C-alpha angles and dihedrals in degrees: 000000000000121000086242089061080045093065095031083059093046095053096046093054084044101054087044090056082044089057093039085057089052097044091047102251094131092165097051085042096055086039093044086047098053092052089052089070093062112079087039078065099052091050096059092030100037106212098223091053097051086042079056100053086045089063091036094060086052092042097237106152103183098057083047086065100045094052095048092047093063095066091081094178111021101191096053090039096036142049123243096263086037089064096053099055087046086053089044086050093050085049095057096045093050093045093087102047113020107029092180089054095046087043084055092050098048098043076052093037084054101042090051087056126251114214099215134074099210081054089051102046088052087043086053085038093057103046085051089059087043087048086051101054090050091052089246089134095163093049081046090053095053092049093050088054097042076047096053087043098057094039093097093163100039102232096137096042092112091046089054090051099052077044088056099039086052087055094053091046087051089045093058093039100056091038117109123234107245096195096065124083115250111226124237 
């Protein structure tokens, strides 16, 4: 449902509890009033995102999917803050298996603007992993640091190490020996 249909339904519901109060129906008014708010609710607070961070939060995948596949437009369904976290959420459902398509949603997800700072710090993690599988370190290296910086809480502080250890073990790896002849 669009967020147009959202207010068309509000003020439908509204204008009925406006005509219960005329007609003396003051129960069905207040009752009739209260619903209204609903779907006011659901435009500001969309209901398959919110059904997306439920099955987040139990890392079912597969529910995530289901719930995000039903915004078929997101900018016709969804606010502008309300995009960027459907495209956070694509990001993190692609991250496991598609890194190049995760690292597409959260460099959206970024660009459309995330409000808060732990969701950007994962969103950062995430495109330095992504750095880091296509051999870009330095790019990597930036994107850890704006990471750390936005981990206020520190709840991806381990994640950001094993990052960081990875990096070292790719560093010694791609490094040429100076001490052997190159043949000619």
């Amino acid at each position: 449902m669009s967020k147009y249909s959202k207010m068309g339904l509000f003020i439908f519901i509204f204008l009925v509890s406006i005509f219960s109060f005329f007609n003396k129906n003051y129960i069905y008014g207040y009752i009739l009033l209260l619903l209204s708010l609903i779907p006011v609710f659901l435009i500001f607070r969309n209901e398959f995102l919110l059904l997306a961070f439920i099955k987040i939060r139990k890392k079912d995948m597969i529910g995530l999917n289901k719930y995000l596949g039903y915004v078929k437009n997101p900018k016709l369904q969804l606010t502008k803050n309300q995009i960027a976290y459907y495209y956070f959420l694509n990001g993190i459902l692609y991250s496991e298996n598609n890194i190049s398509k995760s690292e597409h949603y959260m460099q959206k997800a970024l660009d459309t603007g995330l409000k808060f700072k732990q969701n950007i710090a994962i969103a950062k993690l995430n495109l330095a992993i992504a750095s880091l599988s296509k051999g870009n370190k330095k790019r990597a290296e930036f994107l850890l640091l704006e990471a750390k910086k936005m981990d206020i809480s520190g709840l991806l502080h381990d994640q950001i190490q094993i990052i960081k250890i990875q990096m070292k073990k790719i560093g010694n790896i791609n490094r040429p020996d100076p001490y052997v002849r190159k043949k000619i």
